[in-house]
Amino acid sequence: MRAFHLVSAAAALVLMTAVSGFPTTGQAQDASGFRLEALNGICGDVRTGNSNRWEAKVYAAAGVSPSDPPEQIQVRVRALFDQHMPHCDGFDVRRGNLLKYAINQGTTAFIYTATWVWRIDLNQVDVSDGKTVLDYAYAGIQRWRGTPEESLYQNYFDELSRGGAKTRVQLEAEGRRFPGIPMPAQ
């Protein structure tokens, strides 16, 4: 049986900020005009495959509308994710970025939208594991070798590669550096 506790509104607001990692409505916009509080709960929306909710949250946070020109949406959403990539818990990467979480949850629609509609940077490296989303997909291929999940991870790997995703090793060979983020053990 679950125990529920009543807390004050102020305490709930503090808890919500601590758990979600995003500012609350008291901090409406950052310097770029992003409304980060709009992203609260996006991990759950991606987990359940609720594309209407995660899309509305991303657009609200980026300050765009579905009726805006696609180029404007791409610029704003990419900048949002470049500066404030949401991170999720509850899967095999502690505080892994939202793209890794979408792969883990099998939310293909989110991966497709992020890659081809919003064209976000697929080459971010998480502090928690030192890997890119392509590294994560490759690790899934290795982990699930010989099972139906292997082909799912292979499809993600192929789609992300076509969208410009690279492994951390590839990025470092191109001269990109990630100071303060240790190289993961192989």
PDB file of C-alpha atoms in Angstrom:
ATOM      1  CA  MET A   1       0.000   0.000   0.000  1.00  0.00           C
ATOM      2  CA  ARG A   2       1.328   3.437  -0.891  1.00  0.00           C
ATOM      3  CA  ALA A   3       1.454   6.181   1.671  1.00  0.00           C
ATOM      4  CA  PHE A   4       0.578   9.655   0.519  1.00  0.00           C
ATOM      5  CA  HIS A   5       1.559  12.736   2.431  1.00  0.00           C
ATOM      6  CA  LEU A   6       0.066  16.158   2.198  1.00  0.00           C
ATOM      7  CA  VAL A   7       2.583  18.929   1.679  1.00  0.00           C
ATOM      8  CA  SER A   8       2.232  22.650   1.370  1.00  0.00           C
ATOM      9  CA  ALA A   9       2.085  24.197  -2.084  1.00  0.00           C
ATOM     10  CA  ALA A  10       5.489  25.788  -1.522  1.00  0.00           C
ATOM     11  CA  ALA A  11       7.031  22.458  -0.531  1.00  0.00           C
ATOM     12  CA  ALA A  12       5.463  20.767  -3.556  1.00  0.00           C
ATOM     13  CA  LEU A  13       6.932  23.441  -5.828  1.00  0.00           C
ATOM     14  CA  VAL A  14      10.395  22.895  -4.361  1.00  0.00           C
ATOM     15  CA  LEU A  15      10.001  19.127  -4.705  1.00  0.00           C
ATOM     16  CA  MET A  16       8.823  19.428  -8.306  1.00  0.00           C
ATOM     17  CA  THR A  17      11.864  21.520  -9.213  1.00  0.00           C
ATOM     18  CA  ALA A  18      14.258  19.127  -7.484  1.00  0.00           C
ATOM     19  CA  VAL A  19      12.757  16.030  -9.103  1.00  0.00           C
ATOM     20  CA  SER A  20      12.284  17.389 -12.624  1.00  0.00           C
ATOM     21  CA  GLY A  21      15.482  19.383 -12.899  1.00  0.00           C
ATOM     22  CA  PHE A  22      13.623  22.247 -14.542  1.00  0.00           C
ATOM     23  CA  PRO A  23      12.694  25.604 -13.089  1.00  0.00           C
ATOM     24  CA  THR A  24       9.179  26.261 -11.932  1.00  0.00           C
ATOM     25  CA  THR A  25       6.735  28.866 -13.142  1.00  0.00           C
ATOM     26  CA  GLY A  26       8.315  31.405 -10.806  1.00  0.00           C
ATOM     27  CA  GLN A  27      11.244  31.393 -13.235  1.00  0.00           C
ATOM     28  CA  ALA A  28       9.212  31.748 -16.415  1.00  0.00           C
ATOM     29  CA  GLN A  29      11.936  32.200 -19.018  1.00  0.00           C
ATOM     30  CA  ASP A  30      15.676  31.875 -19.331  1.00  0.00           C
ATOM     31  CA  ALA A  31      17.795  34.449 -21.179  1.00  0.00           C
ATOM     32  CA  SER A  32      16.872  32.860 -24.533  1.00  0.00           C
ATOM     33  CA  GLY A  33      13.154  33.133 -23.854  1.00  0.00           C
ATOM     34  CA  PHE A  34      12.721  29.411 -23.259  1.00  0.00           C
ATOM     35  CA  ARG A  35       9.982  28.341 -20.842  1.00  0.00           C
ATOM     36  CA  LEU A  36      11.722  25.362 -19.286  1.00  0.00           C
ATOM     37  CA  GLU A  37       8.906  24.575 -16.873  1.00  0.00           C
ATOM     38  CA  ALA A  38       6.877  23.496 -19.900  1.00  0.00           C
ATOM     39  CA  LEU A  39       9.163  20.445 -20.152  1.00  0.00           C
ATOM     40  CA  ASN A  40       8.140  19.093 -16.757  1.00  0.00           C
ATOM     41  CA  GLY A  41       6.889  15.534 -17.160  1.00  0.00           C
ATOM     42  CA  ILE A  42       8.245  15.096 -20.686  1.00  0.00           C
ATOM     43  CA  CYS A  43       9.996  11.836 -19.753  1.00  0.00           C
ATOM     44  CA  GLY A  44       6.657  10.323 -18.781  1.00  0.00           C
ATOM     45  CA  ASP A  45       5.069  11.548 -22.002  1.00  0.00           C
ATOM     46  CA  VAL A  46       7.840   9.968 -24.062  1.00  0.00           C
ATOM     47  CA  ARG A  47       7.548   6.745 -22.016  1.00  0.00           C
ATOM     48  CA  THR A  48       3.816   6.487 -22.744  1.00  0.00           C
ATOM     49  CA  GLY A  49       4.254   7.519 -26.388  1.00  0.00           C
ATOM     50  CA  ASN A  50       1.957  10.514 -25.937  1.00  0.00           C
ATOM     51  CA  SER A  51       3.156  12.508 -28.953  1.00  0.00           C
ATOM     52  CA  ASN A  52       0.535  15.223 -28.559  1.00  0.00           C
ATOM     53  CA  ARG A  53       1.771  15.987 -25.049  1.00  0.00           C
ATOM     54  CA  TRP A  54       5.517  15.839 -25.664  1.00  0.00           C
ATOM     55  CA  GLU A  55       5.204  17.873 -28.837  1.00  0.00           C
ATOM     56  CA  ALA A  56       3.083  20.524 -27.098  1.00  0.00           C
ATOM     57  CA  LYS A  57       5.590  20.691 -24.235  1.00  0.00           C
ATOM     58  CA  VAL A  58       8.585  21.073 -26.542  1.00  0.00           C
ATOM     59  CA  TYR A  59       6.842  23.759 -28.605  1.00  0.00           C
ATOM     60  CA  ALA A  60       5.742  25.660 -25.503  1.00  0.00           C
ATOM     61  CA  ALA A  61       9.247  25.471 -24.015  1.00  0.00           C
ATOM     62  CA  ALA A  62      10.831  26.624 -27.285  1.00  0.00           C
ATOM     63  CA  GLY A  63       8.274  29.386 -27.766  1.00  0.00           C
ATOM     64  CA  VAL A  64       6.994  28.154 -31.117  1.00  0.00           C
ATOM     65  CA  SER A  65       3.695  26.992 -32.544  1.00  0.00           C
ATOM     66  CA  PRO A  66       3.007  24.123 -34.971  1.00  0.00           C
ATOM     67  CA  SER A  67       1.804  26.779 -37.431  1.00  0.00           C
ATOM     68  CA  ASP A  68       5.195  28.545 -37.429  1.00  0.00           C
ATOM     69  CA  PRO A  69       7.487  28.018 -40.421  1.00  0.00           C
ATOM     70  CA  PRO A  70       9.365  24.685 -40.141  1.00  0.00           C
ATOM     71  CA  GLU A  71      12.734  26.476 -40.253  1.00  0.00           C
ATOM     72  CA  GLN A  72      11.771  28.630 -37.265  1.00  0.00           C
ATOM     73  CA  ILE A  73      10.611  25.569 -35.328  1.00  0.00           C
ATOM     74  CA  GLN A  74      13.868  23.746 -36.124  1.00  0.00           C
ATOM     75  CA  VAL A  75      16.049  26.665 -35.019  1.00  0.00           C
ATOM     76  CA  ARG A  76      14.211  27.218 -31.740  1.00  0.00           C
ATOM     77  CA  VAL A  77      13.798  23.544 -30.793  1.00  0.00           C
ATOM     78  CA  ARG A  78      17.408  22.737 -31.687  1.00  0.00           C
ATOM     79  CA  ALA A  79      18.616  25.668 -29.575  1.00  0.00           C
ATOM     80  CA  LEU A  80      16.383  24.522 -26.715  1.00  0.00           C
ATOM     81  CA  PHE A  81      17.819  21.002 -26.779  1.00  0.00           C
ATOM     82  CA  ASP A  82      21.390  22.266 -27.313  1.00  0.00           C
ATOM     83  CA  GLN A  83      21.133  24.356 -24.163  1.00  0.00           C
ATOM     84  CA  HIS A  84      18.652  22.373 -22.052  1.00  0.00           C
ATOM     85  CA  MET A  85      18.493  18.724 -23.128  1.00  0.00           C
ATOM     86  CA  PRO A  86      16.021  17.008 -20.774  1.00  0.00           C
ATOM     87  CA  HIS A  87      17.434  14.061 -18.838  1.00  0.00           C
ATOM     88  CA  CYS A  88      15.491  11.120 -17.500  1.00  0.00           C
ATOM     89  CA  ASP A  89      15.919   8.469 -14.842  1.00  0.00           C
ATOM     90  CA  GLY A  90      14.227   5.094 -14.592  1.00  0.00           C
ATOM     91  CA  PHE A  91      16.261   3.241 -17.190  1.00  0.00           C
ATOM     92  CA  ASP A  92      19.791   1.882 -17.550  1.00  0.00           C
ATOM     93  CA  VAL A  93      21.469   5.321 -17.755  1.00  0.00           C
ATOM     94  CA  ARG A  94      21.248   7.539 -14.705  1.00  0.00           C
ATOM     95  CA  ARG A  95      20.115  10.963 -15.902  1.00  0.00           C
ATOM     96  CA  GLY A  96      20.423   9.903 -19.526  1.00  0.00           C
ATOM     97  CA  ASN A  97      19.317  12.319 -22.205  1.00  0.00           C
ATOM     98  CA  LEU A  98      15.805  12.176 -23.580  1.00  0.00           C
ATOM     99  CA  LEU A  99      16.903  10.540 -26.847  1.00  0.00           C
ATOM    100  CA  LYS A 100      18.461   7.593 -25.013  1.00  0.00           C
ATOM    101  CA  TYR A 101      15.337   7.323 -22.899  1.00  0.00           C
ATOM    102  CA  ALA A 102      13.142   7.295 -26.025  1.00  0.00           C
ATOM    103  CA  ILE A 103      15.211   4.437 -27.455  1.00  0.00           C
ATOM    104  CA  ASN A 104      14.981   2.521 -24.194  1.00  0.00           C
ATOM    105  CA  GLN A 105      11.219   2.996 -24.113  1.00  0.00           C
ATOM    106  CA  GLY A 106      10.768   2.143 -27.803  1.00  0.00           C
ATOM    107  CA  THR A 107       9.278   5.537 -28.647  1.00  0.00           C
ATOM    108  CA  THR A 108      10.188   5.571 -32.329  1.00  0.00           C
ATOM    109  CA  ALA A 109       7.978   8.587 -33.076  1.00  0.00           C
ATOM    110  CA  PHE A 110      10.018  10.771 -30.719  1.00  0.00           C
ATOM    111  CA  ILE A 111      13.320   9.642 -32.275  1.00  0.00           C
ATOM    112  CA  TYR A 112      11.961  10.330 -35.762  1.00  0.00           C
ATOM    113  CA  THR A 113      10.625  13.776 -34.819  1.00  0.00           C
ATOM    114  CA  ALA A 114      13.815  14.808 -33.013  1.00  0.00           C
ATOM    115  CA  THR A 115      15.983  13.596 -35.894  1.00  0.00           C
ATOM    116  CA  TRP A 116      14.062  14.656 -38.995  1.00  0.00           C
ATOM    117  CA  VAL A 117      11.523  17.318 -37.987  1.00  0.00           C
ATOM    118  CA  TRP A 118      13.384  19.262 -35.312  1.00  0.00           C
ATOM    119  CA  ARG A 119      16.862  18.216 -36.494  1.00  0.00           C
ATOM    120  CA  ILE A 120      18.331  18.452 -33.006  1.00  0.00           C
ATOM    121  CA  ASP A 121      22.016  17.778 -32.322  1.00  0.00           C
ATOM    122  CA  LEU A 122      22.292  14.009 -32.022  1.00  0.00           C
ATOM    123  CA  ASN A 123      25.893  14.200 -30.836  1.00  0.00           C
ATOM    124  CA  GLN A 124      25.579  15.353 -27.243  1.00  0.00           C
ATOM    125  CA  VAL A 125      27.543  13.390 -24.673  1.00  0.00           C
ATOM    126  CA  ASP A 126      25.932  12.709 -21.309  1.00  0.00           C
ATOM    127  CA  VAL A 127      27.994  13.446 -18.233  1.00  0.00           C
ATOM    128  CA  SER A 128      26.502  10.388 -16.515  1.00  0.00           C
ATOM    129  CA  ASP A 129      27.803   7.760 -18.963  1.00  0.00           C
ATOM    130  CA  GLY A 130      30.184   9.653 -21.274  1.00  0.00           C
ATOM    131  CA  LYS A 131      28.360   8.421 -24.398  1.00  0.00           C
ATOM    132  CA  THR A 132      26.336   9.744 -27.323  1.00  0.00           C
ATOM    133  CA  VAL A 133      22.921   8.428 -28.329  1.00  0.00           C
ATOM    134  CA  LEU A 134      24.585   6.430 -31.126  1.00  0.00           C
ATOM    135  CA  ASP A 135      26.895   4.811 -28.558  1.00  0.00           C
ATOM    136  CA  TYR A 136      23.774   3.933 -26.567  1.00  0.00           C
ATOM    137  CA  ALA A 137      22.059   2.338 -29.592  1.00  0.00           C
ATOM    138  CA  TYR A 138      25.225   0.350 -30.387  1.00  0.00           C
ATOM    139  CA  ALA A 139      25.451  -0.881 -26.786  1.00  0.00           C
ATOM    140  CA  GLY A 140      21.827  -2.026 -27.118  1.00  0.00           C
ATOM    141  CA  ILE A 141      22.698  -4.013 -30.237  1.00  0.00           C
ATOM    142  CA  GLN A 142      25.499  -5.723 -28.324  1.00  0.00           C
ATOM    143  CA  ARG A 143      23.415  -6.316 -25.203  1.00  0.00           C
ATOM    144  CA  TRP A 144      20.457  -7.809 -27.100  1.00  0.00           C
ATOM    145  CA  ARG A 145      22.464  -9.812 -29.671  1.00  0.00           C
ATOM    146  CA  GLY A 146      20.401 -12.757 -30.945  1.00  0.00           C
ATOM    147  CA  THR A 147      17.040 -11.454 -29.671  1.00  0.00           C
ATOM    148  CA  PRO A 148      14.226  -9.485 -31.354  1.00  0.00           C
ATOM    149  CA  GLU A 149      15.387  -6.370 -29.453  1.00  0.00           C
ATOM    150  CA  GLU A 150      18.658  -6.471 -31.393  1.00  0.00           C
ATOM    151  CA  SER A 151      16.891  -5.519 -34.626  1.00  0.00           C
ATOM    152  CA  LEU A 152      15.034  -2.694 -32.864  1.00  0.00           C
ATOM    153  CA  TYR A 153      18.309  -1.208 -31.611  1.00  0.00           C
ATOM    154  CA  GLN A 154      19.864  -1.779 -35.043  1.00  0.00           C
ATOM    155  CA  ASN A 155      17.011   0.191 -36.628  1.00  0.00           C
ATOM    156  CA  TYR A 156      17.590   3.049 -34.169  1.00  0.00           C
ATOM    157  CA  PHE A 157      21.324   2.919 -34.865  1.00  0.00           C
ATOM    158  CA  ASP A 158      20.754   3.076 -38.633  1.00  0.00           C
ATOM    159  CA  GLU A 159      18.162   5.884 -38.424  1.00  0.00           C
ATOM    160  CA  LEU A 160      20.300   7.982 -36.092  1.00  0.00           C
ATOM    161  CA  SER A 161      23.368   7.442 -38.298  1.00  0.00           C
ATOM    162  CA  ARG A 162      21.423   8.645 -41.342  1.00  0.00           C
ATOM    163  CA  GLY A 163      20.431  11.696 -39.266  1.00  0.00           C
ATOM    164  CA  GLY A 164      24.072  12.564 -38.535  1.00  0.00           C
ATOM    165  CA  ALA A 165      24.619  10.864 -35.178  1.00  0.00           C
ATOM    166  CA  LYS A 166      28.152   9.716 -34.399  1.00  0.00           C
ATOM    167  CA  THR A 167      29.867   7.814 -31.639  1.00  0.00           C
ATOM    168  CA  ARG A 168      32.002   9.654 -29.140  1.00  0.00           C
ATOM    169  CA  VAL A 169      35.114   8.058 -30.650  1.00  0.00           C
ATOM    170  CA  GLN A 170      34.143   9.382 -34.106  1.00  0.00           C
ATOM    171  CA  LEU A 171      33.525  12.858 -32.692  1.00  0.00           C
ATOM    172  CA  GLU A 172      36.855  12.913 -30.877  1.00  0.00           C
ATOM    173  CA  ALA A 173      38.642  11.718 -34.054  1.00  0.00           C
ATOM    174  CA  GLU A 174      37.126  14.801 -35.735  1.00  0.00           C
ATOM    175  CA  GLY A 175      38.628  16.995 -33.007  1.00  0.00           C
ATOM    176  CA  ARG A 176      35.574  17.501 -30.824  1.00  0.00           C
ATOM    177  CA  ARG A 177      36.432  17.489 -27.121  1.00  0.00           C
ATOM    178  CA  PHE A 178      34.307  16.893 -24.049  1.00  0.00           C
ATOM    179  CA  PRO A 179      36.197  18.430 -21.123  1.00  0.00           C
ATOM    180  CA  GLY A 180      35.159  17.161 -17.743  1.00  0.00           C
ATOM    181  CA  ILE A 181      33.348  14.138 -19.183  1.00  0.00           C
ATOM    182  CA  PRO A 182      35.423  11.002 -18.688  1.00  0.00           C
ATOM    183  CA  MET A 183      35.702   8.476 -21.493  1.00  0.00           C
ATOM    184  CA  PRO A 184      33.517   5.442 -20.697  1.00  0.00           C
ATOM    185  CA  ALA A 185      35.063   2.053 -20.085  1.00  0.00           C
ATOM    186  CA  GLN A 186      34.864  -0.168 -23.134  1.00  0.00           C
TER     187      GLN A 186
END
